[in-house]
mmCIF file of C-alpha atoms in Angstrom:
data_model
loop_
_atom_site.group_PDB
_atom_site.id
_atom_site.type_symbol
_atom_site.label_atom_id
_atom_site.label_comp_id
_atom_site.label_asym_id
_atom_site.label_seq_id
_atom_site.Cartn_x
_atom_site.Cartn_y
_atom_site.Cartn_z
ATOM 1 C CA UNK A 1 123.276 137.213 27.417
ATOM 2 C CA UNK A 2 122.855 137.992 30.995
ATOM 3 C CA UNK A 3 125.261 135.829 32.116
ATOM 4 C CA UNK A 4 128.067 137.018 29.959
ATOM 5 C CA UNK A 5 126.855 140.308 31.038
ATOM 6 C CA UNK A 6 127.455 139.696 34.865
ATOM 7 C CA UNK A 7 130.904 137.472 34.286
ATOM 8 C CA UNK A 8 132.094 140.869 32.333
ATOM 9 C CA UNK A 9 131.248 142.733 35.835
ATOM 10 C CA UNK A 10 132.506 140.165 38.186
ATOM 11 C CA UNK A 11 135.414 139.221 36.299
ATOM 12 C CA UNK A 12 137.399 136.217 38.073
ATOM 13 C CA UNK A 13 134.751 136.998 41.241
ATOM 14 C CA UNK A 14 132.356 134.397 39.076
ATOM 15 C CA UNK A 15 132.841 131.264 36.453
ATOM 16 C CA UNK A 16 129.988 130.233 34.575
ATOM 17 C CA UNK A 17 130.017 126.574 32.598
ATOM 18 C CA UNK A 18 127.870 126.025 30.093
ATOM 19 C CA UNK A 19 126.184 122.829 30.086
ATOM 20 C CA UNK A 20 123.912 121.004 26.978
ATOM 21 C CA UNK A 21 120.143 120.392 27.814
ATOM 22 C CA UNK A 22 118.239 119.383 24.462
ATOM 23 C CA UNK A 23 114.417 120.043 25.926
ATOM 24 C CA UNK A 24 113.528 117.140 23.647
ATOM 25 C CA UNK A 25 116.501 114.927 23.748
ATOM 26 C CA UNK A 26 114.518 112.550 20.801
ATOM 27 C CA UNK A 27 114.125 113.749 17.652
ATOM 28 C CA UNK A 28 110.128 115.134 17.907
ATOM 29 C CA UNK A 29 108.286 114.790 14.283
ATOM 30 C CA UNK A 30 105.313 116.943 16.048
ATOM 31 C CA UNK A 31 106.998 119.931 17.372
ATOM 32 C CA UNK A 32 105.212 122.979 15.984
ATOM 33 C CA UNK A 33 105.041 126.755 16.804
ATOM 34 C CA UNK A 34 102.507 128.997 15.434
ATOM 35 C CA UNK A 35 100.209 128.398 17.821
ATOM 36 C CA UNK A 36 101.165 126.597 20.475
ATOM 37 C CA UNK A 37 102.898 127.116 24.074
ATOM 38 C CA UNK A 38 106.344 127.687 21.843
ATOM 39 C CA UNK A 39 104.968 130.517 20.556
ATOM 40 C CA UNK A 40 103.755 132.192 23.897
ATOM 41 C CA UNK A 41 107.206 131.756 25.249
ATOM 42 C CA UNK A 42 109.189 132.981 22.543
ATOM 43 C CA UNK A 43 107.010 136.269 22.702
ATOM 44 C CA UNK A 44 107.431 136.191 26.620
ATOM 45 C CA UNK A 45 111.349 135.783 25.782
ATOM 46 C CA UNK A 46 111.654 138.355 23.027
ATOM 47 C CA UNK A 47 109.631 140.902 25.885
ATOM 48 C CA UNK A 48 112.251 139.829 28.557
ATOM 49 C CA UNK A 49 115.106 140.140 26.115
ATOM 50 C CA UNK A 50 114.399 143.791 25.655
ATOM 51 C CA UNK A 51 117.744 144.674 27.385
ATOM 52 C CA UNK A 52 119.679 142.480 26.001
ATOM 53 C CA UNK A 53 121.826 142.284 22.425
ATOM 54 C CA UNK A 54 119.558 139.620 21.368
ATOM 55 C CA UNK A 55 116.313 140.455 18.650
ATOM 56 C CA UNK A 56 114.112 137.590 19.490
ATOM 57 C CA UNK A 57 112.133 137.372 15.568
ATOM 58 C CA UNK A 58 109.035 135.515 15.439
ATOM 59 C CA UNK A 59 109.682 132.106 13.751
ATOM 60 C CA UNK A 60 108.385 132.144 10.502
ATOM 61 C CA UNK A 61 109.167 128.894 8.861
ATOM 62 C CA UNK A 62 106.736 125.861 8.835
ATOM 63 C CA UNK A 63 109.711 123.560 9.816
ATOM 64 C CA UNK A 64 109.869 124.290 13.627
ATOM 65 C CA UNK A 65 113.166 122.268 14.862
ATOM 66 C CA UNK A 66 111.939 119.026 15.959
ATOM 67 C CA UNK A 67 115.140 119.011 18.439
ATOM 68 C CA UNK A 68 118.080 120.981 19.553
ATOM 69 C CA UNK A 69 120.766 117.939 19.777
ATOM 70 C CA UNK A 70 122.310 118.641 16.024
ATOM 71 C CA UNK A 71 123.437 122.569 17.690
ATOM 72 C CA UNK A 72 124.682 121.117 20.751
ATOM 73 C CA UNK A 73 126.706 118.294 19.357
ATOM 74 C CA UNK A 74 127.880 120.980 17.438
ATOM 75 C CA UNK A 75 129.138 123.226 20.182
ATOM 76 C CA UNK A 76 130.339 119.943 22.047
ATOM 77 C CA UNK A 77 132.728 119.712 19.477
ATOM 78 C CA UNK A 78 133.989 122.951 19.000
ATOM 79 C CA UNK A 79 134.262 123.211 22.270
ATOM 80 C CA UNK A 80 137.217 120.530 21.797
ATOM 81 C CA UNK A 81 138.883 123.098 19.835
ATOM 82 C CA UNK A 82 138.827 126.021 23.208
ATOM 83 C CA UNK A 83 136.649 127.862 25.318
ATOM 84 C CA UNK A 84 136.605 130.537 23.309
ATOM 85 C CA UNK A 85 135.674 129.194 20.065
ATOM 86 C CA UNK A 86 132.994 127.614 22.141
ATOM 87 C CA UNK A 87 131.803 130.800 23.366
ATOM 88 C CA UNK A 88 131.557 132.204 19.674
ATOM 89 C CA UNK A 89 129.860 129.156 18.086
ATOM 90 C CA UNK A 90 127.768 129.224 21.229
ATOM 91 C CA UNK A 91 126.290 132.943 20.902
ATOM 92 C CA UNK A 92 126.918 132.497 16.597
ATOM 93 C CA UNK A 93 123.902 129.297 16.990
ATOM 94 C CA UNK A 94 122.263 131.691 19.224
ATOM 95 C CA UNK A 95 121.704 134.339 17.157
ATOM 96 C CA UNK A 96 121.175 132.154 13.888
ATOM 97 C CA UNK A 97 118.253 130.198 15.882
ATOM 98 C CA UNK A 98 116.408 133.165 17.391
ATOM 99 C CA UNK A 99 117.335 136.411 15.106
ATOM 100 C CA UNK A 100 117.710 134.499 11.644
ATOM 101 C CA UNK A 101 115.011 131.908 11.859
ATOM 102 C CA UNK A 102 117.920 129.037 11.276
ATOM 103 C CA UNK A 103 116.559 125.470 11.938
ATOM 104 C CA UNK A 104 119.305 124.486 14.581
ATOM 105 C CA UNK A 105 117.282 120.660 14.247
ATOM 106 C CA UNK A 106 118.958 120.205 10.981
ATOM 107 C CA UNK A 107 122.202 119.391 10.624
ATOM 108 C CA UNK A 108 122.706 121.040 7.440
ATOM 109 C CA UNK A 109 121.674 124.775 8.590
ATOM 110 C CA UNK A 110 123.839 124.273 11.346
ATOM 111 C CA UNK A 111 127.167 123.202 9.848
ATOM 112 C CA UNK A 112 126.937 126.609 7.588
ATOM 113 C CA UNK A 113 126.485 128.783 10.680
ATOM 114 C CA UNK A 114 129.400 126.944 12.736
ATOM 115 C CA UNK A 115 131.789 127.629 9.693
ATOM 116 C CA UNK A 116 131.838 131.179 10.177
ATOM 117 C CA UNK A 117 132.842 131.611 13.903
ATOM 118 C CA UNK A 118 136.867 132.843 13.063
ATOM 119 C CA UNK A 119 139.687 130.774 13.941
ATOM 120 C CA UNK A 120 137.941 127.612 13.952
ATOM 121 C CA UNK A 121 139.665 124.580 12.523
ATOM 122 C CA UNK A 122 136.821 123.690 10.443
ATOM 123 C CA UNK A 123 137.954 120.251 9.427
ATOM 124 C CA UNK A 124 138.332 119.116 12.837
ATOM 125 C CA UNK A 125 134.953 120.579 13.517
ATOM 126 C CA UNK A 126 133.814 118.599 10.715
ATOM 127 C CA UNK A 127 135.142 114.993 11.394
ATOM 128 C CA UNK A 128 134.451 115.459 15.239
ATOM 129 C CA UNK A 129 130.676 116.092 14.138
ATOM 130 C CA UNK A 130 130.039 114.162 11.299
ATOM 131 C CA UNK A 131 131.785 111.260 13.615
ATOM 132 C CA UNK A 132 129.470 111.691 16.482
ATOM 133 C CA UNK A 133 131.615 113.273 19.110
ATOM 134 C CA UNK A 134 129.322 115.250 20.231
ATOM 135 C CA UNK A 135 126.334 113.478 21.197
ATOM 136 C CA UNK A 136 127.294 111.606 23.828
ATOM 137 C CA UNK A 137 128.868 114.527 26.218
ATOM 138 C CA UNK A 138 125.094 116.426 25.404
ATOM 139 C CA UNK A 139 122.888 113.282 26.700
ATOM 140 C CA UNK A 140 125.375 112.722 29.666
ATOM 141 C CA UNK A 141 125.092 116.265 30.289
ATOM 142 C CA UNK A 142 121.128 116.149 30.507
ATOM 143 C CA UNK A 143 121.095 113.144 32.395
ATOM 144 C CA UNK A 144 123.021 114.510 35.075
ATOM 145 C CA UNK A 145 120.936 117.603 35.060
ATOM 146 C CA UNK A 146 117.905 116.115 35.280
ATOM 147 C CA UNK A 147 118.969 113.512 37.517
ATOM 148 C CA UNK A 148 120.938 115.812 40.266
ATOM 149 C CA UNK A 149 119.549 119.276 40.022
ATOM 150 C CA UNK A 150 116.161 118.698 38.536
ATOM 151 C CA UNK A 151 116.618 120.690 35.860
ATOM 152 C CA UNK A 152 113.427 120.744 33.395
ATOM 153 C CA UNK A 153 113.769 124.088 31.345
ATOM 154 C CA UNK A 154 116.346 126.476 29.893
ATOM 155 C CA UNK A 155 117.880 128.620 31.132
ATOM 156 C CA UNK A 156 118.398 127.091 34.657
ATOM 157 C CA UNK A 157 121.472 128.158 36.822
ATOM 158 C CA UNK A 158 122.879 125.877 39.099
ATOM 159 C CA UNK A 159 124.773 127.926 42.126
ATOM 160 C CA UNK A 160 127.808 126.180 43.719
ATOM 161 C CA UNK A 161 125.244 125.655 47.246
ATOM 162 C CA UNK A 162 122.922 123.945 44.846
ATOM 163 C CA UNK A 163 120.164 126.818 44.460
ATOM 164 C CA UNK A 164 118.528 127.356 41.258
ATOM 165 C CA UNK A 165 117.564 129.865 39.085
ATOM 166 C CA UNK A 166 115.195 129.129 36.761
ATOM 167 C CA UNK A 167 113.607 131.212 33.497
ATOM 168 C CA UNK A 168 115.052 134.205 31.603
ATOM 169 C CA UNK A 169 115.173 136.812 35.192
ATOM 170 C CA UNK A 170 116.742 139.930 35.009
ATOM 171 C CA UNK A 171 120.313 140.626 35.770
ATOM 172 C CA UNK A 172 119.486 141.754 39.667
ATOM 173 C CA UNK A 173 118.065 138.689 39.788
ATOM 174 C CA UNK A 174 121.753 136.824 39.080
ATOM 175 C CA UNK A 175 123.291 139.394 41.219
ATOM 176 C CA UNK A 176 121.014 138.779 44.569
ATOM 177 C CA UNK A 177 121.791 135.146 43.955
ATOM 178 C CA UNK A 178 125.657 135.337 44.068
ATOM 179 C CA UNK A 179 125.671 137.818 47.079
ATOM 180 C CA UNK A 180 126.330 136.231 49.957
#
């Protein structure tokens, strides 16, 4: 939210690209949160949030997602479709994960949410993701994270000199970073 926030003020002074990184890029059968380090940071996120559009709710369901990949093969392949329908499915998954208690692990909770971003050709959407056009961009995408920027936790931006910011920071935070 942030970053939207600051590439609204900086306009064409500042391009962000989103890039997939699944923190468990294997499907995890003992991924849990009441009770564990998830839950900690989610309450640490929802306190950080505070400013932003975002309600971080507590998860509630006993099915904690065992993995992120099914959401970001999703976006991948909207993403075919435009930037901008990337940017809505992007924030729509969002939301659905940390406001609606959505299980972005499962496939089918997040084929519902992706339908209703507007002007997507849901068909498309549909073949590219039932197909498996997604998956592969999202893994190469965390390799090369990993690999070249030693990225190990979301968010993390990667400045054009290579500097990183890592962890929800506030906005000023962003800003000091970009001024030269």
């Amino acid at each position: 939210m942030r970053l939207r926030q600051l590439c609204a003020e900086l306009g064409d002074g500042v391009t962000l690209r989103w890039r997939a990184f699944p923190l468990r890029p294997t499907l995890d059968p003992s991924a849990t949160f009441a009770g564990t380090y998830r839950e900690e940071a989610w309450r640490r996120c929802r306190d950080l949030a505070r400013d932003t559009p975002v309600a971080y709710r507590m998860w509630e369901r006993p099915d904690y997602p065992q993995w992120s990949l099914p959401a970001l093969e999703a976006a991948k392949c909207v993403a075919l479709q435009g930037e901008a329908l990337f940017e809505a499915t992007h924030l729509r998954l969002y939301r659905a994960f940390f406001e609606e208690g959505v299980n972005i692990g499962r496939p089918e909770e997040v084929v519902p949410v992706v339908r209703e971003v507007p002007g997507l050709d849901v068909e498309r959407f549909l073949t590219d993701y039932q197909g498996g056009v997604g998956r592969q961009p999202v893994l190469e995408e965390y390799e090369v994270a990993v690999r070249e920027h030693g990225v190990r936790a979301i968010p993390t931006v990667v400045l054009p000199d290579g500097r990183r910011v890592v962890g929800a920071v506030p906005l000023d935070t962003y800003r000091r970073a970009l001024d030269p």
